[in-house]
Coordinates of C-alpha atoms in Angstrom, one line a residue:
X1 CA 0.5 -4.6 3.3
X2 CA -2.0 -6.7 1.5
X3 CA -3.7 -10.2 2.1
X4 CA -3.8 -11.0 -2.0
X5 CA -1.0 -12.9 -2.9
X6 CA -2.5 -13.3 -6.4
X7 CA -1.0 -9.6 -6.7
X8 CA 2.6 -10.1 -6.3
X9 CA 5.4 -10.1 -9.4
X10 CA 8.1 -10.9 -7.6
X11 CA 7.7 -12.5 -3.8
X12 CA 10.6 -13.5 -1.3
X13 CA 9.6 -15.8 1.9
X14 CA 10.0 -15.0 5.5
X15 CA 8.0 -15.3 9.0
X16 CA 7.2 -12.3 11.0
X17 CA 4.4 -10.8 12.6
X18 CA 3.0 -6.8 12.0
X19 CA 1.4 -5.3 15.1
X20 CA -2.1 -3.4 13.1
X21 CA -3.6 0.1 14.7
X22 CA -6.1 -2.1 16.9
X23 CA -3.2 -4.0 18.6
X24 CA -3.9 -6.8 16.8
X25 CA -0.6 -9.3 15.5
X26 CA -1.2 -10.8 12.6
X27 CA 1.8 -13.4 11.0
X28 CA 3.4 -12.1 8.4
X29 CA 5.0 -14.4 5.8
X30 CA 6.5 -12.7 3.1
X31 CA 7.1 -9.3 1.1
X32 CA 7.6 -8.3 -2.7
X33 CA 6.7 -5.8 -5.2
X34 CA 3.1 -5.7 -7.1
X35 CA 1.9 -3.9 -9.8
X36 CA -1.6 -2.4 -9.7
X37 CA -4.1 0.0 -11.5
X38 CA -4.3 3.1 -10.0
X39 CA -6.9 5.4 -12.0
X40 CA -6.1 3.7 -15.0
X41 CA -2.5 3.9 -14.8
X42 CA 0.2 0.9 -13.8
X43 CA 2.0 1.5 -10.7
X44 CA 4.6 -0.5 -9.1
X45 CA 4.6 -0.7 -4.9
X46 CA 7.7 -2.4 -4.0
X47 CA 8.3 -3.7 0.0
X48 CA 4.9 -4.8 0.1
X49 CA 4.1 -6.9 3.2
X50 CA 2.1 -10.3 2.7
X51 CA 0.1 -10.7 5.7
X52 CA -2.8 -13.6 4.6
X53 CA -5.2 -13.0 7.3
X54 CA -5.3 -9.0 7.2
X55 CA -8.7 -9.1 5.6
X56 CA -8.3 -5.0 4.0
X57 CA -5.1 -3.7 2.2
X58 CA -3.3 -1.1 4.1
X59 CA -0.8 1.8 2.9
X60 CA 1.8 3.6 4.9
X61 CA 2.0 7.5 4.4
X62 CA 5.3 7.5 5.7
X63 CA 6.7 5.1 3.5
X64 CA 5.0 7.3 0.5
X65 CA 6.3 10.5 1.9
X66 CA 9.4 8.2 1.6
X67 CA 9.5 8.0 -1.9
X68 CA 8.8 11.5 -2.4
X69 CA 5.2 10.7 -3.0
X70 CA 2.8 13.9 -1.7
X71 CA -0.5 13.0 0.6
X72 CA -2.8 15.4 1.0
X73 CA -6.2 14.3 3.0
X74 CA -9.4 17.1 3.1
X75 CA -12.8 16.6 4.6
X76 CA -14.1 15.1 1.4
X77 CA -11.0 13.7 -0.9
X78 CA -7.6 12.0 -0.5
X79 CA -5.1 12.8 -3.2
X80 CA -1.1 10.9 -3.7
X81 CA 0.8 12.4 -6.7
X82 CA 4.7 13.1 -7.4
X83 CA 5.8 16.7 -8.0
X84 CA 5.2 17.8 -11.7
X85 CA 2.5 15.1 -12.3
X86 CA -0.8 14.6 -12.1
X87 CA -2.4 12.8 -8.8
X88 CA -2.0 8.9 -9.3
X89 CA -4.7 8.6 -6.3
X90 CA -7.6 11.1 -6.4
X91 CA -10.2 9.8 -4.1
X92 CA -13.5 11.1 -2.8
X93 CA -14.0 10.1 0.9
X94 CA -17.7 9.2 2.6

């Protein structure tokens, strides 16, 4: 989910509502694909929810796991990659 709409290449309308971990409901009013950089590399996220008043962008793990996408989360780093390649997320966490 992401509040940007400046991020989108290719949008479709529709009203709906997502429910966020603090049991908040925010309006939801469309979903699309965006490309971003991701440790210098392009990457494509398609389904992506547009929810205006989120504030934060917000991944699913299951929806990665999906897509055959691995998630790994330590103590100190978080790290997303596709068998045979390198991560396409390596994060240290605070």
């Amino acid at each position: 989910m992401t509040y940007n709409y400046e991020v989108f290449t290719d949008y479709t309308d529709h009203k709906g509502t997502v429910t966020i971990a603090d049991g908040t409901t925010l309006e939801a009013r469309g979903n699309g694909t965006i490309k971003i950089e991701v440790n210098g590399r392009p990457t494509i996220i398609t389904d992506v929810v547009y929810v205006p008043k989120l504030g934060y962008n917000l991944i699913s793990i299951p929806q990665l796991t999906d897509r055959d996408i691995t998630t790994v989360f330590t103590r100190k780093n978080a790290i997303l990659s596709r068998k045979g390649e390198s991560p396409m997320f390596y994060e240290f966490l605070h």
